[in-house]
Structures are given as structure tokens and as C-alpha cells.
Tab-separated table of C-alpha atoms in Angstrom:
chain	number	residue	atom	x	y	z
A	165	MET	CA	0.074	0.054	0.297
A	166	THR	CA	1.108	3.327	-1.534
A	167	ASP	CA	0.927	6.154	1.583
A	168	THR	CA	-2.083	7.602	-0.195
A	169	GLU	CA	-3.739	4.533	-0.228
A	170	THR	CA	-3.414	3.892	3.381
A	171	PHE	CA	-4.652	7.322	4.846
A	172	TYR	CA	-7.786	6.416	2.182
A	173	ALA	CA	-8.536	3.520	3.944
A	174	GLU	CA	-8.140	5.104	7.609
A	175	LEU	CA	-10.508	7.596	5.863
A	176	GLN	CA	-12.880	4.886	5.048
A	177	ALA	CA	-13.088	3.748	8.589
A	178	PHE	CA	-15.299	7.239	9.588
A	179	ALA	CA	-17.848	6.447	7.088
A	180	GLY	CA	-21.407	5.153	7.996
A	181	ILE	CA	-20.869	6.275	11.397
A	182	GLU	CA	-22.803	7.978	13.406
A	183	VAL	CA	-21.425	11.486	15.066
A	184	GLY	CA	-21.609	11.876	18.577
A	185	LYS	CA	-24.275	13.049	20.585
A	186	PRO	CA	-27.234	14.375	18.585
A	187	MET	CA	-27.386	18.341	18.890
A	188	PHE	CA	-30.426	19.859	20.387
A	189	GLY	CA	-31.435	23.362	19.057
A	190	PRO	CA	-30.852	25.979	21.994
A	191	ASP	CA	-34.787	27.736	21.615
A	192	LEU	CA	-37.583	26.406	20.375
A	193	VAL	CA	-39.095	27.148	17.246
A	194	ASN	CA	-40.138	31.067	17.233
A	195	ALA	CA	-41.677	33.515	15.585
A	196	PRO	CA	-39.152	36.380	16.590
A	197	MET	CA	-36.175	34.063	15.098
A	198	ILE	CA	-38.790	33.362	12.153
A	199	ARG	CA	-39.570	37.267	11.509
A	200	HIS	CA	-35.754	38.097	11.714
A	201	TRP	CA	-34.782	35.546	9.393
A	202	CYS	CA	-37.287	36.971	6.816
A	203	GLU	CA	-36.437	40.614	7.623
A	204	ALA	CA	-32.714	39.897	6.742
A	205	MET	CA	-33.455	37.644	3.695
A	206	GLY	CA	-36.264	40.054	2.405
A	207	ASP	CA	-38.602	37.492	2.532
A	208	GLY	CA	-42.348	38.764	2.688
A	209	LEU	CA	-44.417	35.521	2.138
A	210	ALA	CA	-47.640	36.023	4.523
A	211	ILE	CA	-47.121	32.507	5.681
A	212	TYR	CA	-44.004	33.468	8.139
A	213	ILE	CA	-45.226	36.579	9.254
A	214	ASP	CA	-48.493	37.494	9.628
A	215	ALA	CA	-50.805	35.080	11.588
A	216	GLU	CA	-54.141	36.018	10.610
A	217	ALA	CA	-52.848	35.562	6.421
A	218	ALA	CA	-50.980	32.388	7.965
A	219	ALA	CA	-54.141	31.113	9.687
A	220	ALA	CA	-56.320	31.683	6.630
A	221	SER	CA	-53.336	29.546	4.364
A	222	ALA	CA	-53.281	25.821	3.483
A	223	HIS	CA	-50.397	26.065	6.963
A	224	GLY	CA	-53.060	26.692	9.100
A	225	GLY	CA	-50.707	29.153	11.126
A	226	ILE	CA	-47.296	30.633	11.443
A	227	VAL	CA	-44.906	28.235	9.960
A	228	ALA	CA	-40.688	28.545	9.668
A	229	PRO	CA	-39.177	29.197	6.181
A	230	PRO	CA	-38.446	24.850	5.742
A	231	THR	CA	-34.703	26.527	4.315
A	232	MET	CA	-34.188	27.883	7.876
A	233	LEU	CA	-34.164	24.160	8.936
A	234	GLN	CA	-29.992	24.613	9.594
A	235	ALA	CA	-30.546	27.561	11.881
A	236	TRP	CA	-32.236	26.164	14.445
A	237	VAL	CA	-29.200	24.236	15.842
A	238	MET	CA	-26.457	26.684	14.607
A	239	ARG	CA	-24.210	26.967	17.327
A	240	GLY	CA	-23.446	30.636	17.508
A	241	LEU	CA	-20.940	32.079	19.164
A	242	GLU	CA	-20.213	28.351	20.766
A	243	GLY	CA	-18.849	27.732	16.802
A	244	LEU	CA	-16.418	29.530	17.180
A	245	LYS	CA	-14.620	28.099	19.834
A	246	GLY	CA	-13.282	25.077	18.044
A	247	ARG	CA	-14.768	21.638	16.975
A	248	PRO	CA	-16.973	20.156	19.297
A	249	ASP	CA	-16.047	16.185	20.798
A	250	SER	CA	-17.004	14.302	17.517
A	251	PRO	CA	-15.881	11.605	14.986
A	252	TYR	CA	-17.034	14.257	12.052
A	253	SER	CA	-14.231	16.382	13.992
A	254	ASP	CA	-11.982	13.638	14.492
A	255	LEU	CA	-12.049	13.305	10.431
A	256	LEU	CA	-11.550	16.954	9.653
A	257	ASN	CA	-8.571	16.988	12.329
A	258	LYS	CA	-7.174	13.921	10.348
A	259	LEU	CA	-7.583	15.433	7.018
A	260	ASP	CA	-6.285	18.912	8.174
A	261	ALA	CA	-2.869	17.152	9.613
A	262	ALA	CA	-2.608	15.352	6.295
A	263	GLY	CA	-2.338	19.215	4.936
A	264	PHE	CA	-5.976	19.015	3.589
A	265	SER	CA	-6.564	21.935	5.380
A	266	SER	CA	-9.047	24.240	3.579
A	267	VAL	CA	-12.403	23.424	3.396
A	268	VAL	CA	-15.119	24.256	0.754
A	269	ALA	CA	-18.857	23.832	0.011
A	270	VAL	CA	-20.043	21.973	-2.539
A	271	ASN	CA	-23.278	20.658	-2.230
A	272	CYS	CA	-26.211	21.033	-0.138
A	273	ASP	CA	-29.839	19.125	-0.744
A	274	GLN	CA	-31.837	19.872	1.675
A	275	GLU	CA	-35.540	17.559	2.082
A	276	TYR	CA	-38.291	18.997	4.329
A	277	GLU	CA	-41.251	16.566	5.796
A	278	ARG	CA	-43.236	19.213	7.241
A	279	TYR	CA	-42.963	22.744	7.898
A	280	LEU	CA	-41.947	23.693	11.424
A	281	ARG	CA	-44.290	25.553	13.517
A	282	PRO	CA	-43.488	28.101	16.893
A	283	GLY	CA	-42.811	25.467	19.768
A	284	ASP	CA	-41.199	23.034	17.947
A	285	ALA	CA	-38.253	21.548	19.557
A	286	LEU	CA	-35.603	20.412	17.349
A	287	SER	CA	-33.056	17.634	17.250
A	288	MET	CA	-30.728	16.920	15.202
A	289	ARG	CA	-28.181	13.459	14.464
A	290	THR	CA	-25.350	13.328	12.121
A	291	THR	CA	-23.870	10.555	9.729
A	292	ILE	CA	-20.992	10.803	8.154
A	293	GLU	CA	-22.041	8.860	4.641
A	294	SER	CA	-18.838	8.797	2.844
A	295	VAL	CA	-15.383	10.120	2.598
A	296	SER	CA	-13.875	9.936	-0.961
A	297	ALA	CA	-10.018	8.888	-2.188
A	298	GLU	CA	-8.205	11.123	-3.027
A	299	LYS	CA	-9.056	13.492	-6.002
A	300	LYS	CA	-7.469	16.297	-8.195
A	301	THR	CA	-9.788	19.014	-8.680
A	302	GLY	CA	-9.889	22.943	-9.548
A	303	LEU	CA	-8.676	24.127	-6.107
A	304	GLY	CA	-6.137	21.730	-5.215
A	305	VAL	CA	-6.586	18.258	-4.372
A	306	GLY	CA	-8.727	16.816	-1.557
A	307	HIS	CA	-11.073	14.747	-0.377
A	308	PHE	CA	-14.780	15.352	-0.545
A	309	VAL	CA	-16.582	14.548	2.881
A	310	THR	CA	-20.334	13.595	2.304
A	311	SER	CA	-22.388	13.743	6.244
A	312	ARG	CA	-25.847	13.205	6.437
A	313	GLN	CA	-27.917	15.501	9.019
A	314	SER	CA	-31.126	14.129	9.966
A	315	TYR	CA	-33.706	16.405	12.214
A	316	TYR	CA	-36.247	15.240	14.433
A	317	ASP	CA	-38.822	17.115	16.210
A	318	GLN	CA	-40.104	16.256	20.263
A	319	HIS	CA	-41.611	13.630	18.690
A	320	ASN	CA	-38.586	12.223	17.273
A	321	GLU	CA	-39.759	12.226	13.876
A	322	LEU	CA	-38.503	13.252	11.239
A	323	VAL	CA	-38.866	16.752	9.746
A	324	GLY	CA	-36.309	17.414	7.261
A	325	SER	CA	-32.747	16.302	6.758
A	326	MET	CA	-29.698	17.554	5.136
A	327	VAL	CA	-26.772	16.186	2.503
A	328	PHE	CA	-24.124	18.362	3.209
A	329	ARG	CA	-20.675	17.702	0.606
A	330	ILE	CA	-17.759	19.257	1.866
A	331	LEU	CA	-13.998	19.375	-0.435
A	332	LYS	CA	-11.530	19.187	2.305
A	333	PHE	CA	-8.027	20.375	-0.187
A	334	ARG	CA	-4.991	21.356	-0.092
A	335	PRO	CA	-4.823	24.907	-0.277
A	336	PRO	CA	-2.249	26.150	-2.670
A	337	ALA	CA	1.155	27.821	-1.814
A	338	PRO	CA	1.546	31.419	-0.915
A	339	SER	CA	2.166	32.706	-4.315
A	340	THR	CA	5.345	34.506	-2.628
A	341	GLY	CA	6.760	31.140	-1.972
A	342	VAL	CA	7.120	29.621	-5.219
A	343	PRO	CA	8.617	25.747	-4.394
A	344	ALA	CA	6.297	25.644	-1.319
A	345	GLY	CA	3.220	22.763	-2.069
A	346	ALA	CA	4.700	22.182	-5.838
A	347	SER	CA	4.370	18.889	-5.504
A	348	SER	CA	0.519	18.684	-5.493
A	349	ARG	CA	0.520	20.543	-8.659
A	350	PRO	CA	1.086	19.548	-11.989
A	351	LYS	CA	4.399	20.489	-13.402
A	352	ARG	CA	5.887	23.279	-15.383
A	353	PRO	CA	5.154	22.843	-18.993
A	354	ARG	CA	8.987	21.828	-20.416
A	355	PRO	CA	10.948	23.962	-22.747
A	356	THR	CA	11.712	23.348	-25.945
A	357	PRO	CA	14.915	24.264	-26.593
A	358	THR	CA	16.586	24.412	-29.784
A	359	ASP	CA	20.559	23.964	-30.577
A	360	ASP	CA	21.179	27.398	-30.017
A	361	GLY	CA	19.007	28.073	-26.572
A	362	THR	CA	20.032	24.561	-24.595
A	363	PHE	CA	22.881	26.122	-23.205
A	364	PHE	CA	20.913	28.112	-21.084
A	365	PHE	CA	18.499	25.719	-19.344
A	366	GLU	CA	21.739	23.456	-18.536
A	367	ALA	CA	23.523	26.597	-16.934
A	368	ALA	CA	20.150	27.321	-15.161
A	369	LYS	CA	20.516	23.580	-13.711
A	370	VAL	CA	24.145	24.522	-12.323
A	371	HIS	CA	22.457	27.957	-11.136
A	372	LYS	CA	24.107	29.816	-13.498
A	373	LEU	CA	22.167	32.856	-15.381
A	374	MET	CA	24.192	32.246	-19.520
A	375	VAL	CA	23.414	34.713	-21.926
A	376	GLN	CA	25.099	34.904	-25.844
A	377	ARG	CA	27.989	37.377	-25.580
A	378	CYS	CA	29.059	38.685	-29.366
A	379	ALA	CA	33.546	37.729	-29.170
A	380	ASP	CA	33.997	39.987	-32.199
A	381	CYS	CA	31.730	43.355	-30.799
A	382	GLY	CA	31.194	42.219	-26.893
A	383	TYR	CA	27.508	42.852	-27.451
A	384	TYR	CA	25.544	41.022	-25.190
A	385	GLN	CA	22.037	39.574	-26.547
A	386	TYR	CA	19.057	36.766	-25.281
A	387	PRO	CA	17.055	35.369	-26.483
A	388	PRO	CA	19.734	33.278	-28.423
A	389	HIS	CA	20.522	33.681	-31.742
A	390	VAL	CA	22.794	31.987	-34.468
A	391	ALA	CA	24.340	35.047	-35.187
A	392	CYS	CA	25.259	38.661	-33.434
A	393	GLN	CA	22.300	41.023	-33.709
A	394	GLN	CA	24.432	43.972	-33.584
A	395	CYS	CA	27.390	43.314	-35.934
A	396	GLN	CA	26.268	39.735	-37.454
A	397	SER	CA	29.411	37.795	-36.401
A	398	TYR	CA	28.966	34.269	-35.922
A	399	SER	CA	31.036	34.322	-32.732
A	400	VAL	CA	28.287	34.434	-30.081
A	401	VAL	CA	29.771	32.469	-27.036
A	402	PRO	CA	27.456	31.330	-24.156
A	403	THR	CA	28.745	34.024	-20.879
A	404	GLU	CA	27.836	34.498	-17.311
A	405	VAL	CA	26.080	37.502	-15.797
A	406	SER	CA	25.569	38.760	-12.974
A	407	GLY	CA	21.820	38.475	-12.235
A	408	LYS	CA	21.414	42.173	-11.709
A	409	GLY	CA	18.518	44.248	-13.498
A	410	GLU	CA	15.653	46.523	-12.921
A	411	ILE	CA	11.764	45.415	-14.042
A	412	TYR	CA	11.358	46.941	-17.386
A	413	SER	CA	7.408	45.814	-17.326
A	414	PHE	CA	5.221	43.913	-15.761
A	415	VAL	CA	2.245	41.962	-15.710
A	416	VAL	CA	0.101	40.462	-12.782
A	417	THR	CA	-1.796	37.042	-14.616
A	418	HIS	CA	-5.100	35.934	-12.046
A	419	TYR	CA	-6.937	34.402	-15.145
A	420	PRO	CA	-7.428	32.300	-16.749
A	421	GLN	CA	-4.816	29.856	-14.767
A	422	VAL	CA	-3.216	26.747	-15.471
A	423	PRO	CA	-3.251	24.403	-12.827
A	424	SER	CA	0.715	24.112	-12.656
A	425	PHE	CA	1.244	28.040	-11.764
A	426	HIS	CA	0.733	29.926	-8.596
A	427	TYR	CA	-1.394	33.037	-8.846
A	428	PRO	CA	-1.623	35.929	-9.143
A	429	LEU	CA	1.439	35.221	-11.489
A	430	SER	CA	3.917	37.834	-12.017
A	431	VAL	CA	5.388	37.896	-15.291
A	432	ALA	CA	7.847	40.705	-16.131
A	433	LEU	CA	10.350	41.571	-18.098
A	434	ILE	CA	13.610	42.208	-16.794
A	435	GLN	CA	16.130	44.615	-18.275
A	436	LEU	CA	19.791	43.033	-17.334
A	437	ASP	CA	22.543	45.383	-16.244
A	438	GLU	CA	23.881	43.534	-19.120
A	439	GLY	CA	21.852	44.664	-21.992
A	440	PRO	CA	19.054	42.458	-22.753
A	441	ARG	CA	15.804	42.217	-21.504
A	442	MET	CA	14.282	38.622	-20.543
A	443	ILE	CA	10.626	37.692	-19.520
A	444	SER	CA	10.792	35.741	-16.282
A	445	ASN	CA	8.218	35.660	-12.979
A	446	ILE	CA	9.108	37.641	-9.559
A	447	VAL	CA	9.179	35.831	-6.691
A	448	GLY	CA	9.324	36.677	-3.193
A	449	THR	CA	7.270	39.843	-3.794
A	450	ASP	CA	4.011	40.422	-2.881
A	451	PRO	CA	2.541	41.448	-6.707
A	452	SER	CA	0.713	44.206	-5.458
A	453	GLU	CA	3.732	45.896	-3.936
A	454	LEU	CA	5.612	45.280	-7.446
A	455	ALA	CA	6.780	48.485	-9.492
A	456	ILE	CA	8.470	49.577	-12.481
A	457	GLY	CA	12.577	50.337	-12.001
A	458	MET	CA	12.492	48.101	-8.684
A	459	GLY	CA	16.377	46.545	-8.479
A	460	VAL	CA	15.957	42.427	-8.964
A	461	MET	CA	18.189	39.539	-8.807
A	462	VAL	CA	18.388	36.502	-10.571
A	463	SER	CA	17.067	33.468	-8.134
A	464	PHE	CA	17.102	30.156	-9.358
A	465	VAL	CA	13.684	27.889	-9.016
A	466	ASP	CA	14.026	24.027	-8.900
A	467	CYS	CA	10.446	23.721	-10.387
A	468	ASP	CA	11.076	20.203	-10.309
A	469	ASP	CA	13.752	17.719	-10.456
A	470	GLU	CA	14.145	18.072	-14.387
A	471	LEU	CA	13.282	21.869	-14.303
A	472	THR	CA	15.407	24.501	-13.075
A	473	LEU	CA	14.699	28.062	-13.890
A	474	PRO	CA	16.001	31.868	-13.457
A	475	MET	CA	13.273	33.878	-11.843
A	476	PHE	CA	14.055	37.561	-10.138
A	477	THR	CA	13.735	38.612	-6.412
A	478	VAL	CA	13.280	42.112	-5.275
A	479	VAL	CA	16.361	43.575	-4.181
A	480	ASN	CA	17.610	47.237	-2.865
A	481	ARG	CA	19.835	48.963	-5.126
B	47	MET	CA	-39.840	45.647	-3.788
B	48	ILE	CA	-41.047	42.427	-2.121
B	49	ALA	CA	-44.764	43.101	-2.721
B	50	GLU	CA	-44.133	43.412	-6.671
B	51	ARG	CA	-43.048	39.994	-6.694
B	52	ILE	CA	-44.714	37.817	-4.151
B	53	VAL	CA	-48.172	36.522	-5.697
B	54	ALA	CA	-51.105	36.497	-3.426
B	55	THR	CA	-52.720	33.693	-4.157
B	56	THR	CA	-51.212	30.463	-4.822
B	57	ARG	CA	-50.590	28.998	-8.324
B	58	SER	CA	-52.015	25.992	-9.146
B	59	PHE	CA	-50.456	22.494	-10.020
B	60	GLU	CA	-52.335	22.793	-13.650
B	61	SER	CA	-51.746	26.605	-14.055
B	62	VAL	CA	-47.885	25.978	-14.979
B	63	GLY	CA	-46.102	24.246	-17.168
B	64	VAL	CA	-42.604	23.156	-18.334
B	65	GLY	CA	-40.484	26.009	-19.721
B	66	ASP	CA	-42.115	28.550	-17.567
B	67	GLU	CA	-39.617	31.262	-16.650
B	68	LEU	CA	-40.072	32.633	-13.120
B	69	PRO	CA	-39.563	36.391	-12.352
B	70	PRO	CA	-35.672	36.757	-11.923
B	71	LEU	CA	-34.582	37.799	-7.992
B	72	VAL	CA	-31.884	40.393	-8.293
B	73	LEU	CA	-29.833	41.004	-4.874
B	74	PRO	CA	-27.678	43.603	-4.306
B	75	MET	CA	-24.886	42.269	-1.746
B	76	THR	CA	-24.118	44.905	0.123
B	77	ARG	CA	-22.182	44.537	4.142
B	78	THR	CA	-25.458	45.057	5.685
B	79	PHE	CA	-27.051	41.907	3.860
B	80	ILE	CA	-24.190	39.766	4.609
B	81	LEU	CA	-23.885	39.839	7.577
B	82	ALA	CA	-27.672	40.401	8.650
B	83	THR	CA	-28.447	36.644	6.745
B	84	ALA	CA	-25.415	35.424	8.136
B	85	ILE	CA	-26.623	36.458	11.657
B	86	ALA	CA	-30.171	35.830	11.176
B	87	SER	CA	-29.338	32.290	10.463
B	88	ARG	CA	-26.990	32.251	13.793
B	89	ASP	CA	-23.188	32.047	11.477
B	90	TYR	CA	-20.861	33.879	13.326
B	91	PHE	CA	-18.147	32.776	11.066
B	92	GLU	CA	-15.835	35.455	10.920
B	93	GLY	CA	-15.746	35.100	7.439
B	94	HIS	CA	-18.984	36.288	7.131
B	95	HIS	CA	-18.638	39.821	9.075
B	96	ASP	CA	-14.824	40.172	9.996
B	97	PRO	CA	-12.906	41.677	6.478
B	98	ASP	CA	-9.832	41.249	8.390
B	99	ILE	CA	-10.316	37.617	9.536
B	100	ALA	CA	-11.548	36.918	6.087
B	101	ILE	CA	-8.882	38.432	4.212
B	102	ARG	CA	-6.247	36.581	6.192
B	103	LYS	CA	-7.540	33.155	5.382
B	104	GLY	CA	-7.831	33.327	2.017
B	105	SER	CA	-10.995	35.176	0.710
B	106	LYS	CA	-10.675	38.016	-1.263
B	107	ASP	CA	-13.754	40.208	1.429
B	108	ILE	CA	-16.525	38.681	3.656
B	109	PHE	CA	-18.764	36.478	2.112
B	110	MET	CA	-22.220	35.161	1.762
B	111	ASN	CA	-23.471	32.026	4.068
B	112	ILE	CA	-24.650	29.017	2.652
B	113	LEU	CA	-27.617	29.035	4.613
B	114	THR	CA	-28.425	32.415	3.314
B	115	THR	CA	-28.308	30.818	-0.214
B	116	ASN	CA	-30.712	28.080	0.932
B	117	GLY	CA	-32.572	30.960	2.080
B	118	LEU	CA	-32.642	32.928	-1.343
B	119	VAL	CA	-33.514	30.285	-3.378
B	120	GLY	CA	-36.423	29.043	-1.455
B	121	ARG	CA	-37.842	32.734	-1.417
B	122	PHE	CA	-37.007	33.116	-5.103
B	123	VAL	CA	-39.466	29.805	-5.716
B	124	THR	CA	-41.830	30.551	-2.656
B	125	ASP	CA	-42.309	34.768	-4.150
B	126	TRP	CA	-43.365	33.015	-7.534
B	127	ALA	CA	-45.246	29.724	-6.170
B	128	GLY	CA	-47.456	31.813	-3.630
B	129	PRO	CA	-48.373	31.166	0.309
B	130	ASP	CA	-50.193	27.498	0.138
B	131	ALA	CA	-47.214	25.996	-1.490
B	132	PHE	CA	-45.132	23.442	0.065
B	133	LEU	CA	-41.421	23.639	-0.567
B	134	LYS	CA	-40.122	19.342	-0.852
B	135	ARG	CA	-36.780	20.017	-1.657
B	136	VAL	CA	-34.036	22.503	-2.322
B	137	SER	CA	-31.412	20.891	-3.883
B	138	ILE	CA	-27.635	23.053	-4.625
B	139	ARG	CA	-24.753	22.750	-6.291
B	140	LEU	CA	-22.025	25.825	-4.805
B	141	GLY	CA	-19.968	27.686	-7.124
B	142	ALA	CA	-17.994	31.302	-7.198
B	143	PRO	CA	-18.584	33.585	-3.393
B	144	ASN	CA	-21.043	36.470	-3.106
B	145	TYR	CA	-18.504	39.141	-1.886
B	146	PRO	CA	-19.812	42.790	-0.857
B	147	GLY	CA	-20.724	45.239	-4.020
B	148	ASP	CA	-21.313	42.296	-6.265
B	149	THR	CA	-25.259	41.479	-7.704
B	150	MET	CA	-26.590	38.155	-7.461
B	151	THR	CA	-29.621	37.547	-9.522
B	152	ILE	CA	-31.238	34.425	-9.793
B	153	THR	CA	-33.240	33.283	-12.839
B	154	GLY	CA	-34.687	30.272	-13.334
B	155	LYS	CA	-37.751	28.181	-15.000
B	156	VAL	CA	-40.374	24.773	-14.585
B	157	THR	CA	-38.375	22.070	-15.504
B	158	GLY	CA	-40.725	19.205	-14.303
B	159	LYS	CA	-44.239	18.258	-13.325
B	160	ASP	CA	-45.113	15.351	-11.270
B	161	ASP	CA	-48.659	14.507	-11.228
B	162	ALA	CA	-49.087	12.162	-8.573
B	163	GLY	CA	-47.500	14.817	-6.308
B	164	ALA	CA	-48.238	17.201	-7.668
B	165	THR	CA	-44.768	18.965	-7.648
B	166	VAL	CA	-43.529	21.184	-10.001
B	167	ASP	CA	-39.268	20.870	-10.224
B	168	VAL	CA	-37.955	24.337	-10.948
B	169	GLU	CA	-33.603	24.428	-12.339
B	170	LEU	CA	-32.361	28.184	-11.254
B	171	VAL	CA	-29.336	29.876	-11.223
B	172	GLY	CA	-27.568	32.613	-9.044
B	173	ALA	CA	-24.819	34.251	-10.811
B	174	ASN	CA	-22.608	36.950	-9.999
B	175	SER	CA	-19.854	39.175	-12.127
B	176	MET	CA	-17.376	36.250	-10.769
B	177	GLY	CA	-19.618	33.228	-12.383
B	178	ASN	CA	-22.480	30.930	-10.785
B	179	HIS	CA	-22.480	31.478	-7.048
B	180	VAL	CA	-25.300	28.450	-7.247
B	181	THR	CA	-26.849	26.041	-9.587
B	182	GLY	CA	-29.541	23.915	-8.355
B	183	THR	CA	-33.103	22.418	-8.887
B	184	VAL	CA	-36.430	23.169	-5.825
B	185	ARG	CA	-39.038	21.079	-5.607
B	186	VAL	CA	-42.476	22.315	-4.934
B	187	ARG	CA	-45.758	21.112	-4.383
B	188	LEU	CA	-48.322	23.262	-5.697
B	189	PRO	CA	-52.285	23.095	-4.832
B	190	ARG	CA	-54.710	21.245	-7.736
B	191	ALA	CA	-56.931	23.868	-9.566
B	192	PRO	CA	-60.300	23.308	-8.352
B	193	ASP	CA	-62.070	20.694	-9.511
B	194	GLU	CA	-65.656	21.322	-12.156
B	195	ALA	CA	-68.033	21.707	-8.713
B	196	GLY	CA	-65.420	24.556	-7.520
B	197	ALA	CA	-64.091	22.340	-4.318
B	198	GLU	CA	-60.411	22.761	-3.812
B	199	VAL	CA	-59.069	19.160	-4.035
B	200	VAL	CA	-56.572	18.385	-1.544
B	201	PRO	CA	-53.513	17.436	-2.314
């Protein structure tokens, strides 16, 4: 078994088990909370707020909006004090510890057996229905966790249920730190080196920044060419440069997002001190803080086992 | 604004047809709205009221909570259906968050009718400037039209 398979097997131990004690609504279903909900939602349906109209309706009296189901057992400020002691919390904690620390709700399906009325006393039981295998998603690698909440009244009769699916995923690395989390995303696209340009990528592997220099006139040029762009000499020689320069121009890409890159992505045109300009990424600085003219220094980023690329970090000059 | 959308009498099962479009519901996402709905649903998660904490947790700003998505989707259908309708199921898929300053517009239409239970399925989309906040289906039971003798048939 791989580590992933072992972890998945451990997660499966949670599937199908009921979670802890039932939770009880702190308040009976009541008209003031219904009215407050309707006011906030802008819901003016008479059966929720007008006793007379509600009595004349098919509902026979004030009822709570059925979509309010979950609200009756919400933990309120208690919910901020952390997860309650339960297998569901254990499962989430286990996913957190494995790096799947971010959460996003994916689906919510509610079914209503009957409308609730003031005076109803609600309780809720939760079952973990399933935990998926590790999945690649647009947000990152993660596991889908599906739980079912069943709501009962004071007579222990089912009044409604909810199936809730979340994705627990590994958050993308912050845009300022390229290598972190790199293993969780697809590899960067491979360069296709030409005969003229292979030296550039070979040099990067040993953390050297090299461009061509003309042996006859001394002109530095990048990207590589067969001949010197100034004097047409064929004696263009790969030569190491200082790696110092400044931001000539830049853009920050937010969209569309290619999975192998971190966003927002700073793409800059670097004016090297030796003369040529080079397109690369700026790393280590929040994109919102970049400005034209900032001094930069080359910094080699090992994207994966096969690929090292020169990128640039902002420096004081 | 509310009164214009809400129908005072309930649509009968017979009166609606597959393909009928519901009146759109346009919802400006003010900070007040996001906060008021979160508190009304007893959801004190900081991401729904504290911009500093929301941003620190990786969000752009505070964002509307899911209980409110359910509430608004229900309202979208009952505003159209009327007071004697019964919501049976709200099934939603969540997408782009609702941030302050954005506007969500819910549109939808009748996509199915089940004669046995007098239920109607409404498929809906709640879209904002970033895409779909919510897509889903709501099943609602409608009263049957009065029969020839004039008596309403109890569903």
C-alpha cells in the first residue's frame, strides 16, 4: 500500500458512523427568530410573518421558512470555540493534519417532511455518509466528505434532512513562495530547447544565468540567436552574467489559471545590467507591491527534479 | 420591492407548465445584507462579518453564507409559487462566492411536473460577476385547481 492508499483506508473507517450525541436547538422554533430571518432575507411571504394570513392559508398558522432548517441548531458564538468533540471533528482534524486544511462547501441537499411551527423542539443527528479517495480538483488535491444531518421534532419524528458535501483540500502555496506545495500541482510546462538555446537551461541547472556575448563586438544578447544581432558575427559565446537588473515592465496574471502555476502570477520583463531584456517571474514579493524600476536579482527556482528556471527577486539597489 | 414579486394567491399545479420562467430575483450584495443574513441564520463564522480575518483565511473579503443561499433560493421559488405552496426539496451546488459590492441575480424555470404528487421542479441559477454562485433544483408542491364542482382538491 502506498501512503495515499493507507490514508484513504484510515479515512474509510469514518464512513457510515453516526457522529457523537444529537445536537439540540438552543431555542424552540419561534416567531421572533422567523421574523428576523425573513427581514434579513427580504422574504415577505405572509405565512411566515402574518398570523391572520397564515391561519387562512394551507399551512393553518405561522410556519418557519423550511430553508431555515439548519439555523435552528446552529451553535452561534459557541461555534467559534472550535469543533465539538465528535468523530466528524476527528475526521476533519485528521484531514487537516495531512495538509488538507482548506474547506469549501460543494453541495447541499435539503428535504422537508413538514414545515416547522413555533413551539417545535428540534434535534439533529449527523452521520458521515462517505469520504472520497484523493481527487484532483480545480482548487487543489483533496477529499470530498459527505455527511447527512437528520432533524427530529419533540416526538422524535423526522421533519427534514440535509446532505452536505464539502471538499477538504490542500491550499495552494502562497504566491510569494514558489516551491512550497509544488508537488501537489502539475509540473510546469517543459521548455523546448533549440541547438542555440540549450546552454541557457543547462546553466540554470547549476544556478548560473548565461546569455550570448559576441566575441567580436562584445554585444550581449538574449534570447539566443545564430549570429550577433549587432555585427552579424557568428562568434556568439554563452557567457555568465551578473543576474542583476531592474523591472522594465510587468503584468500580474489572475485569470485564466493554468494548474501548474501559482496565482496571482507576476510576469516581468527584466532589464539586465548587461543589456538584454528577459521575461521571467518575480518571486518573494507580493504582486501588489511591484513597481517598474525596482531592482532585481536572479534567483534559481528548482521547479521539479528536471527543471530549474532563473526567476527574479526584488532587491534594494 | 417585495410586494411586486410576491403573488398573493397560490399558483395551481395545473396553471404552470414546463418551460415557464420565474421572475428574476436581483440581490445587491451589500455588507449589511451579508452580515444581517449571517446573524439571522446564527452563523457567526468570522468570514461572514470580519474582513481582516476573512482575508487572512485566504478570501478576498467577507462572503455570504450558505444558509442564506438556501434561504434566497427558497424565497425565489415561494415568491412565485405563493403562500399555499410547500417546498419539498432544495438541492444546490455551490460555486463563486458572493462578495460585497457584487449583485446576484437568480433566474429559473419549470423543468418538470409530477402529477402524482402535484409537484413541480424549478431549475435555477444564481449568478454574480464571477460566475454562478449557485445552481440547483427546487421541488415545490402546488395546490390543485378547483375541480368542476368548485371545491378545491386537497393535495
